[in-house]
């Protein structure tokens, strides 16, 4: 590409210009009409150099944050326009040029667009929705730290994300200041962790920890790694999806120093898996970092079994193990995204046995108020009887499994020796 005539140009002043379409891969979803999934570079950025486009800091600096900028690249619906106008004070609007380039400029139901562009439905609040649906604030012994399970903690290292997802569980926190945890709070966190020897696993989240500069992130990882009872470090991120340029050789070389370290990546739809994302995940996997995915079940975006099947299969191809499907939390202004729980169970029904076991994630409801994740799956038990259990398989065929007759040996002391007295237990 030619260098930009104005290096600070985020959206040119030339009025509406349509995208130049770059067809990078084709997306065929089983049972649906063939669809071209295309990575589209909107013409508003046609003067941007390849070097700039592939620079994660350039992408962050040039995020779309206003109605006027969005109008330059997509045909906004009245619902979206109203949603954007009302988004101030609720959850910031921010979209990287890269992620915007995946949006269908014409179709408001584009899954990328639905995730990132506010709609008027966000102002509707249902009675069951909460500011803090998982009760994290009540489990926070030190600012920035959530300690809900005995052996692991959640560390919120920043409130900044590359793109703000409209269904974000932490919308009460993210995007307001775009700052990382203060040094003082981090020192408090370290002090707490040093004195809680049962904690063996720290999950860095936010916001998005990979938006921190390498040096800042390394300082945190190295100081956590230095605590002897911290066995495992994990990072929860969406950067490989919304800002894949962030995954650089330098970042991976730094992360490799802190193994065992795992990364959970927030994926939502197969359209997100572009060549850029494949490269990013390959670099992380080549760094020996186990990758898992986390996906929020979203109405009209990924609530069809064929869409989820395509997603999990594409994830395995880029060495990301599908890990969780989350039922959408009871976050304020997100009822339009929520499906029934039955929809989630139905998706697992259509995956288990129908595709590779590694591709089948665990479907969980993160219970309101801080009860933690509860896994749900179809009921494969037809009946239980004396000495047997009747099961059905993924095809609906019924099988009987005889339970073992367990012999328990009860030690009784007889004259000078131990005598085993069998006790029959029938399950
Ligand atoms: S990336 Fe995660 S923390 Fe950030 S807005 Fe999306 S869901 Fe929320």
Short mmCIF file of C-alpha atoms and ligand atoms in Angstrom, two decimals:
data_model
loop_
_atom_site.label_atom_id
_atom_site.label_comp_id
_atom_site.label_asym_id
_atom_site.label_seq_id
_atom_site.Cartn_x
_atom_site.Cartn_y
_atom_site.Cartn_z
CA UNK A 1 0.00 0.00 0.00
CA UNK A 2 1.01 3.61 -0.50
CA UNK A 3 1.85 5.58 2.63
CA UNK A 4 -1.05 7.57 4.06
CA UNK A 5 -1.12 11.16 2.91
CA UNK A 6 -1.89 12.08 6.51
CA UNK A 7 -0.24 9.70 8.97
CA UNK A 8 -2.78 10.60 11.68
CA UNK A 9 -5.71 9.92 9.44
CA UNK A 10 -8.11 7.48 11.06
CA UNK A 11 -11.11 8.21 8.89
CA UNK A 12 -10.65 10.25 5.71
CA UNK A 13 -12.80 13.25 5.08
CA UNK A 14 -13.96 12.03 1.70
CA UNK A 15 -17.46 10.98 2.64
CA UNK A 16 -18.77 7.45 2.37
CA UNK A 17 -16.45 5.18 0.47
CA UNK A 18 -17.04 1.51 0.16
CA UNK A 19 -14.67 -1.23 1.01
CA UNK A 20 -12.26 -2.92 -1.30
CA UNK A 21 -13.08 -6.55 -0.76
CA UNK A 22 -10.29 -8.96 -0.18
CA UNK A 23 -11.59 -12.52 -0.14
CA UNK A 24 -9.27 -14.45 2.10
CA UNK A 25 -11.19 -17.60 2.86
CA UNK A 26 -14.58 -19.04 2.27
CA UNK A 27 -16.92 -19.95 5.06
CA UNK A 28 -19.36 -22.75 4.45
CA UNK A 29 -21.61 -23.48 7.38
CA UNK A 30 -23.29 -26.86 7.31
CA UNK A 31 -27.00 -26.54 6.65
CA UNK A 32 -26.75 -22.91 5.64
CA UNK A 33 -26.38 -21.14 2.39
CA UNK A 34 -22.76 -20.77 1.35
CA UNK A 35 -21.36 -17.49 2.60
CA UNK A 36 -18.13 -15.73 1.75
CA UNK A 37 -16.34 -14.74 4.94
CA UNK A 38 -14.09 -11.99 3.84
CA UNK A 39 -11.50 -9.84 5.46
CA UNK A 40 -12.37 -6.48 4.08
CA UNK A 41 -10.11 -3.47 4.29
CA UNK A 42 -12.44 -0.46 4.16
CA UNK A 43 -11.30 2.12 1.67
CA UNK A 44 -11.10 4.72 4.41
CA UNK A 45 -7.80 3.10 5.34
CA UNK A 46 -6.55 2.43 1.83
CA UNK A 47 -3.70 4.93 2.21
CA UNK A 48 -2.42 3.32 5.37
CA UNK A 49 0.85 1.48 4.95
CA UNK A 50 1.06 -2.26 5.60
CA UNK A 51 3.56 -1.52 8.35
CA UNK A 52 1.09 0.75 10.11
CA UNK A 53 -1.84 -1.64 9.65
CA UNK A 54 0.18 -4.45 11.21
CA UNK A 55 1.33 -2.32 14.14
CA UNK A 56 -0.85 -3.00 17.18
CA UNK A 57 -0.20 0.44 18.61
CA UNK A 58 -1.37 2.03 15.36
CA UNK A 59 -4.51 -0.11 15.53
CA UNK A 60 -5.16 0.99 19.11
CA UNK A 61 -4.53 4.65 18.38
CA UNK A 62 -6.92 4.56 15.45
CA UNK A 63 -9.84 2.79 17.07
CA UNK A 64 -13.26 3.90 15.96
CA UNK A 65 -14.96 5.59 18.89
CA UNK A 66 -17.67 7.80 17.37
CA UNK A 67 -20.82 7.67 15.33
CA UNK A 68 -19.28 9.86 12.64
CA UNK A 69 -16.34 7.50 12.16
CA UNK A 70 -18.57 4.43 11.99
CA UNK A 71 -20.80 6.10 9.41
CA UNK A 72 -17.78 6.31 7.15
CA UNK A 73 -17.43 2.57 6.92
CA UNK A 74 -20.85 1.00 7.39
CA UNK A 75 -24.48 1.77 6.69
CA UNK A 76 -25.79 2.18 10.20
CA UNK A 77 -29.39 1.31 10.99
CA UNK A 78 -31.59 3.65 13.07
CA UNK A 79 -31.32 1.13 15.95
CA UNK A 80 -27.53 1.29 15.82
CA UNK A 81 -27.46 5.09 15.57
CA UNK A 82 -29.67 5.38 18.65
CA UNK A 83 -27.62 2.72 20.44
CA UNK A 84 -24.39 4.61 19.80
CA UNK A 85 -25.92 7.88 20.99
CA UNK A 86 -26.99 6.22 24.24
CA UNK A 87 -23.78 4.26 24.80
CA UNK A 88 -21.97 7.09 26.57
CA UNK A 89 -21.83 6.41 30.27
CA UNK A 90 -22.88 2.77 29.73
CA UNK A 91 -20.05 1.06 27.88
CA UNK A 92 -17.61 2.86 25.65
CA UNK A 93 -17.66 2.28 21.92
CA UNK A 94 -14.27 1.26 20.57
CA UNK A 95 -13.43 -0.90 17.55
CA UNK A 96 -10.01 -1.49 16.07
CA UNK A 97 -9.72 -0.79 12.34
CA UNK A 98 -8.80 -4.46 11.92
CA UNK A 99 -11.98 -5.71 13.63
CA UNK A 100 -14.05 -3.11 11.78
CA UNK A 101 -12.59 -4.48 8.56
CA UNK A 102 -14.37 -7.77 9.26
CA UNK A 103 -17.78 -6.09 9.48
CA UNK A 104 -20.32 -6.42 6.72
CA UNK A 105 -21.05 -2.78 5.83
CA UNK A 106 -24.54 -3.59 4.58
CA UNK A 107 -25.89 -6.35 6.81
CA UNK A 108 -26.76 -5.24 10.37
CA UNK A 109 -26.95 -8.87 11.45
CA UNK A 110 -23.29 -9.44 10.69
CA UNK A 111 -21.95 -11.28 13.76
CA UNK A 112 -18.91 -9.02 14.06
CA UNK A 113 -21.06 -5.92 13.86
CA UNK A 114 -23.60 -7.21 16.40
CA UNK A 115 -20.85 -7.79 18.97
CA UNK A 116 -19.21 -4.39 18.73
CA UNK A 117 -21.82 -1.81 17.73
CA UNK A 118 -24.30 -0.68 20.40
CA UNK A 119 -27.98 -1.04 19.58
CA UNK A 120 -30.96 0.69 21.11
CA UNK A 121 -31.92 -2.55 22.91
CA UNK A 122 -29.06 -1.83 25.33
CA UNK A 123 -31.13 0.80 27.10
CA UNK A 124 -33.74 -1.80 28.02
CA UNK A 125 -33.06 -3.17 31.48
CA UNK A 126 -34.76 -6.33 32.65
CA UNK A 127 -35.52 -6.99 36.32
CA UNK A 128 -33.07 -9.87 36.59
CA UNK A 129 -30.06 -7.94 35.31
CA UNK A 130 -27.30 -6.72 37.57
CA UNK A 131 -24.30 -4.41 37.44
CA UNK A 132 -22.10 -7.13 38.88
CA UNK A 133 -23.83 -10.39 37.93
CA UNK A 134 -21.11 -12.71 39.23
CA UNK A 135 -20.78 -10.99 42.59
CA UNK A 136 -17.11 -10.28 41.95
CA UNK A 137 -17.04 -7.09 43.98
CA UNK A 138 -18.18 -9.04 47.05
CA UNK A 139 -15.28 -11.45 46.64
CA UNK A 140 -12.59 -8.83 46.29
CA UNK A 141 -10.27 -8.72 49.30
CA UNK A 142 -7.95 -6.20 47.63
CA UNK A 143 -8.78 -3.80 44.75
CA UNK A 144 -8.14 -5.57 41.46
CA UNK A 145 -8.28 -9.09 42.93
CA UNK A 146 -11.24 -11.49 42.98
CA UNK A 147 -10.88 -14.52 45.25
CA UNK A 148 -13.95 -16.70 44.72
CA UNK A 149 -12.51 -20.23 44.62
CA UNK A 150 -10.12 -21.58 47.28
CA UNK A 151 -7.06 -22.26 45.12
CA UNK A 152 -7.24 -19.66 42.38
CA UNK A 153 -7.73 -15.93 41.93
CA UNK A 154 -8.67 -13.50 39.22
CA UNK A 155 -6.41 -10.49 38.82
CA UNK A 156 -7.87 -7.53 36.91
CA UNK A 157 -4.78 -5.83 35.53
CA UNK A 158 -6.38 -3.23 33.26
CA UNK A 159 -9.79 -1.91 32.31
CA UNK A 160 -8.85 -1.43 28.65
CA UNK A 161 -9.84 -3.66 25.73
CA UNK A 162 -9.15 -3.32 22.02
CA UNK A 163 -12.87 -3.66 21.27
CA UNK A 164 -15.67 -3.39 23.80
CA UNK A 165 -18.04 -6.32 23.48
CA UNK A 166 -21.61 -5.18 23.99
CA UNK A 167 -22.39 -8.19 26.20
CA UNK A 168 -19.35 -7.77 28.49
CA UNK A 169 -19.86 -9.14 32.00
CA UNK A 170 -17.53 -6.45 33.38
CA UNK A 171 -19.12 -3.55 31.59
CA UNK A 172 -19.34 -1.85 34.99
CA UNK A 173 -15.54 -1.68 34.98
CA UNK A 174 -14.14 -1.77 31.47
CA UNK A 175 -13.49 1.19 29.24
CA UNK A 176 -14.10 3.95 31.76
CA UNK A 177 -10.52 5.04 32.38
CA UNK A 178 -8.45 2.78 30.10
CA UNK A 179 -5.80 2.42 32.77
CA UNK A 180 -3.90 -0.47 34.27
CA UNK A 181 -3.88 -1.44 37.93
CA UNK A 182 -1.88 1.06 39.98
CA UNK A 183 1.51 0.01 41.34
CA UNK A 184 0.19 0.48 44.86
CA UNK A 185 -2.73 -1.87 44.27
CA UNK A 186 -0.47 -4.41 42.59
CA UNK A 187 1.82 -4.41 45.63
CA UNK A 188 -1.27 -5.02 47.81
CA UNK A 189 -2.24 -7.93 45.57
CA UNK A 190 1.24 -9.47 45.90
CA UNK A 191 1.12 -9.09 49.66
CA UNK A 192 -2.27 -10.83 49.78
CA UNK A 193 -1.12 -13.67 47.54
CA UNK A 194 2.08 -14.24 49.52
CA UNK A 195 0.03 -14.69 52.67
CA UNK A 196 -2.55 -17.03 51.07
CA UNK A 197 -0.61 -20.18 50.45
CA UNK A 198 -3.61 -22.12 49.12
CA UNK A 199 -3.68 -19.99 46.00
CA UNK A 200 -1.85 -21.91 43.29
CA UNK A 201 -3.34 -20.39 40.13
CA UNK A 202 -3.60 -16.75 39.03
CA UNK A 203 -5.73 -15.72 36.06
CA UNK A 204 -4.78 -12.31 34.67
CA UNK A 205 -7.76 -10.66 33.07
CA UNK A 206 -9.39 -7.27 32.89
CA UNK A 207 -10.04 -5.69 30.45
CA UNK A 208 -7.38 -7.28 28.33
CA UNK A 209 -3.93 -7.97 29.85
CA UNK A 210 -2.33 -8.16 26.40
CA UNK A 211 -3.00 -4.45 25.94
CA UNK A 212 -0.26 -3.77 28.46
CA UNK A 213 3.21 -3.11 27.10
CA UNK A 214 5.53 -6.12 27.29
CA UNK A 215 7.63 -4.57 30.05
CA UNK A 216 4.65 -3.91 32.33
CA UNK A 217 3.16 -7.35 31.73
CA UNK A 218 6.53 -9.00 32.31
CA UNK A 219 6.95 -7.19 35.60
CA UNK A 220 3.63 -8.62 36.76
CA UNK A 221 4.31 -12.14 35.51
CA UNK A 222 7.81 -12.28 36.97
CA UNK A 223 6.72 -11.07 40.38
CA UNK A 224 3.81 -13.51 40.47
CA UNK A 225 6.09 -16.34 39.30
CA UNK A 226 8.47 -15.54 42.15
CA UNK A 227 5.80 -16.51 44.72
CA UNK A 228 6.69 -20.15 45.47
CA UNK A 229 3.15 -21.52 45.86
CA UNK A 230 1.85 -19.97 42.61
CA UNK A 231 2.06 -22.95 40.27
CA UNK A 232 0.12 -21.73 37.27
CA UNK A 233 -0.30 -18.42 35.46
CA UNK A 234 -3.14 -17.89 33.05
CA UNK A 235 -4.10 -14.99 30.80
CA UNK A 236 -7.62 -14.31 29.57
CA UNK A 237 -7.58 -12.22 26.40
CA UNK A 238 -9.48 -11.28 23.27
CA UNK A 239 -6.51 -9.53 21.65
CA UNK A 240 -5.65 -12.42 19.29
CA UNK A 241 -9.17 -11.95 17.83
CA UNK A 242 -9.71 -8.20 17.88
CA UNK A 243 -6.08 -7.10 17.62
CA UNK A 244 -4.04 -10.04 16.30
CA UNK A 245 -1.18 -7.65 15.48
CA UNK A 246 -0.48 -7.63 19.22
CA UNK A 247 0.90 -11.16 19.03
CA UNK A 248 4.49 -10.45 18.12
CA UNK A 249 7.68 -12.49 18.38
CA UNK A 250 8.80 -10.25 21.24
CA UNK A 251 5.62 -10.87 23.21
CA UNK A 252 5.82 -14.64 22.75
CA UNK A 253 9.51 -14.72 23.73
CA UNK A 254 8.64 -12.86 26.92
CA UNK A 255 5.62 -15.05 27.77
CA UNK A 256 7.65 -18.24 27.23
CA UNK A 257 9.81 -17.35 30.21
CA UNK A 258 6.91 -17.81 32.61
CA UNK A 259 5.73 -21.33 31.90
CA UNK A 260 3.54 -23.02 32.94
CA UNK A 261 1.42 -20.31 31.39
CA UNK A 262 -1.86 -20.85 29.59
CA UNK A 263 -3.98 -18.49 27.53
CA UNK A 264 -7.77 -18.47 27.21
CA UNK A 265 -8.91 -16.64 24.10
CA UNK A 266 -12.39 -15.22 23.77
CA UNK A 267 -13.76 -16.30 20.37
CA UNK A 268 -17.36 -15.84 19.33
CA UNK A 269 -17.91 -16.69 15.67
CA UNK A 270 -16.06 -18.54 12.89
CA UNK A 271 -15.86 -15.33 10.89
CA UNK A 272 -13.29 -14.14 13.42
CA UNK A 273 -10.79 -16.78 12.34
CA UNK A 274 -8.90 -14.91 9.65
CA UNK A 275 -5.37 -15.45 8.36
CA UNK A 276 -4.14 -12.83 10.85
CA UNK A 277 -5.76 -14.72 13.73
CA UNK A 278 -4.34 -18.03 12.50
CA UNK A 279 -0.87 -16.52 12.48
CA UNK A 280 -1.30 -15.09 15.96
CA UNK A 281 -2.50 -18.39 17.43
CA UNK A 282 0.23 -20.34 15.67
CA UNK A 283 2.89 -18.06 17.17
CA UNK A 284 1.48 -18.53 20.65
CA UNK A 285 1.16 -22.30 20.20
CA UNK A 286 4.72 -22.50 18.82
CA UNK A 287 5.77 -20.75 22.04
CA UNK A 288 4.50 -23.81 23.89
CA UNK A 289 1.51 -21.95 25.34
CA UNK A 290 -1.59 -24.12 25.68
CA UNK A 291 -4.51 -22.25 24.12
CA UNK A 292 -8.17 -22.65 25.06
CA UNK A 293 -11.22 -20.79 23.86
CA UNK A 294 -14.06 -19.21 25.77
CA UNK A 295 -17.25 -18.36 23.93
CA UNK A 296 -20.32 -16.54 25.16
CA UNK A 297 -23.54 -17.96 23.75
CA UNK A 298 -25.22 -15.06 21.96
CA UNK A 299 -28.65 -14.90 20.38
CA UNK A 300 -28.53 -14.36 16.64
CA UNK A 301 -24.73 -14.59 16.60
CA UNK A 302 -23.64 -18.12 17.50
CA UNK A 303 -26.76 -19.81 18.86
CA UNK A 304 -27.17 -22.22 15.96
CA UNK A 305 -25.47 -25.62 16.35
CA UNK A 306 -24.05 -25.39 12.81
CA UNK A 307 -22.33 -22.07 13.62
CA UNK A 308 -20.89 -23.37 16.88
CA UNK A 309 -19.74 -26.57 15.20
CA UNK A 310 -17.94 -24.61 12.53
CA UNK A 311 -16.33 -22.43 15.21
CA UNK A 312 -15.04 -25.31 17.35
CA UNK A 313 -13.72 -27.20 14.35
CA UNK A 314 -11.92 -24.12 13.01
CA UNK A 315 -10.44 -23.54 16.48
CA UNK A 316 -8.89 -27.00 16.59
CA UNK A 317 -7.29 -26.32 13.21
CA UNK A 318 -5.46 -23.35 14.72
CA UNK A 319 -4.50 -25.34 17.83
CA UNK A 320 -7.01 -23.72 20.17
CA UNK A 321 -8.90 -26.20 22.32
CA UNK A 322 -12.57 -25.23 22.71
CA UNK A 323 -12.86 -24.93 26.47
CA UNK A 324 -16.03 -23.17 27.63
CA UNK A 325 -19.32 -22.02 26.19
CA UNK A 326 -20.77 -19.56 28.67
CA UNK A 327 -24.43 -18.88 29.12
CA UNK A 328 -24.68 -15.08 28.77
CA UNK A 329 -24.51 -13.48 32.21
CA UNK A 330 -27.28 -11.30 33.60
CA UNK A 331 -25.52 -8.08 32.64
CA UNK A 332 -27.47 -4.84 32.45
CA UNK A 333 -28.74 -4.07 28.97
CA UNK A 334 -27.95 -7.44 27.42
CA UNK A 335 -31.26 -9.30 27.39
CA UNK A 336 -31.36 -9.13 23.60
CA UNK A 337 -28.23 -11.29 23.56
CA UNK A 338 -29.50 -13.99 25.90
CA UNK A 339 -30.75 -17.37 24.73
CA UNK A 340 -32.55 -19.99 26.78
CA UNK A 341 -30.42 -22.50 28.67
CA UNK A 342 -32.09 -25.19 26.55
CA UNK A 343 -30.39 -23.65 23.50
CA UNK A 344 -26.96 -24.20 25.07
CA UNK A 345 -27.76 -27.80 25.97
CA UNK A 346 -29.07 -28.41 22.46
CA UNK A 347 -25.77 -27.14 21.03
CA UNK A 348 -23.81 -29.61 23.14
CA UNK A 349 -26.21 -32.36 22.04
CA UNK A 350 -25.34 -31.53 18.43
CA UNK A 351 -21.60 -31.52 19.12
CA UNK A 352 -20.99 -34.48 21.43
CA UNK A 353 -20.51 -37.55 19.26
CA UNK A 354 -20.97 -35.53 16.09
CA UNK A 355 -17.46 -34.15 16.04
CA UNK A 356 -14.05 -34.73 17.63
CA UNK A 357 -14.23 -34.94 21.42
CA UNK A 358 -11.49 -32.32 21.74
CA UNK A 359 -13.78 -29.90 19.89
CA UNK A 360 -16.58 -30.18 22.44
CA UNK A 361 -16.41 -27.44 25.07
CA UNK A 362 -18.08 -27.49 28.46
CA UNK A 363 -21.27 -25.46 28.56
CA UNK A 364 -21.53 -23.58 31.84
CA UNK A 365 -23.82 -21.19 33.64
CA UNK A 366 -21.78 -18.85 35.81
CA UNK A 367 -24.33 -18.55 38.54
CA UNK A 368 -25.64 -15.13 39.56
CA UNK A 369 -24.24 -13.74 42.77
CA UNK A 370 -20.96 -15.65 42.75
CA UNK A 371 -21.93 -19.31 42.94
CA UNK A 372 -19.37 -20.21 40.32
CA UNK A 373 -19.62 -22.15 37.07
CA UNK A 374 -22.06 -25.03 36.85
CA UNK A 375 -21.62 -27.37 33.88
CA UNK A 376 -24.70 -28.46 31.96
CA UNK A 377 -25.09 -31.12 29.35
CA UNK A 378 -27.80 -33.24 27.77
CA UNK A 379 -29.09 -36.03 29.97
CA UNK A 380 -27.70 -39.29 28.63
CA UNK A 381 -29.05 -41.39 31.50
CA UNK A 382 -32.32 -43.10 30.54
CA UNK A 383 -32.78 -44.92 33.86
CA UNK A 384 -30.94 -46.36 36.85
CA UNK A 385 -31.84 -49.74 38.28
CA UNK A 386 -30.38 -52.30 40.66
CA UNK A 387 -26.97 -53.20 39.29
CA UNK A 388 -27.36 -51.39 35.97
CA UNK A 389 -27.65 -48.04 34.32
CA UNK A 390 -29.45 -47.43 31.03
CA UNK A 391 -27.84 -44.85 28.77
CA UNK A 392 -28.49 -43.36 25.38
CA UNK A 393 -25.80 -42.39 22.90
CA UNK A 394 -25.54 -39.39 20.59
CA UNK A 395 -27.71 -41.19 17.99
CA UNK A 396 -30.46 -41.91 20.51
CA UNK A 397 -29.64 -45.63 20.70
CA UNK A 398 -30.11 -47.15 24.14
CA UNK A 399 -27.50 -49.25 25.94
CA UNK A 400 -27.32 -50.99 29.27
CA UNK A 401 -24.20 -50.87 31.42
CA UNK A 402 -23.96 -53.36 34.29
CA UNK A 403 -22.56 -51.75 37.41
CA UNK A 404 -19.75 -53.60 39.17
CA UNK A 405 -20.43 -55.66 42.29
CA UNK A 406 -17.96 -54.03 44.61
CA UNK A 407 -16.29 -56.24 47.21
CA UNK A 408 -15.17 -54.29 50.23
CA UNK A 409 -12.68 -55.95 52.52
CA UNK A 410 -13.29 -55.11 56.10
CA UNK A 411 -10.30 -55.82 58.22
CA UNK A 412 -11.12 -57.71 61.37
CA UNK A 413 -8.56 -58.88 63.83
CA UNK A 414 -8.67 -62.58 64.67
CA UNK A 415 -6.16 -64.42 66.79
CA UNK A 416 -2.75 -63.15 65.66
CA UNK A 417 -3.83 -62.39 62.04
CA UNK A 418 -5.93 -60.08 59.90
CA UNK A 419 -8.99 -61.66 58.37
CA UNK A 420 -10.76 -60.18 55.39
CA UNK A 421 -14.53 -60.19 55.59
CA UNK A 422 -16.10 -59.52 52.21
CA UNK A 423 -19.06 -57.20 52.14
CA UNK A 424 -21.12 -57.13 48.97
CA UNK A 425 -22.31 -53.76 47.83
CA UNK A 426 -24.82 -53.53 45.06
CA UNK A 427 -24.92 -50.21 43.36
S1 LIG B 1 -12.74 -8.34 25.64
FE1 LIG B 1 -13.61 -9.28 27.49
S2 LIG B 1 -13.37 -7.72 29.08
FE2 LIG B 1 -13.12 -6.70 27.12
S3 LIG B 1 -15.15 -5.94 26.57
FE3 LIG B 1 -14.93 -7.95 25.60
S4 LIG B 1 -15.82 -9.38 27.09
FE4 LIG B 1 -15.39 -7.45 28.19
#
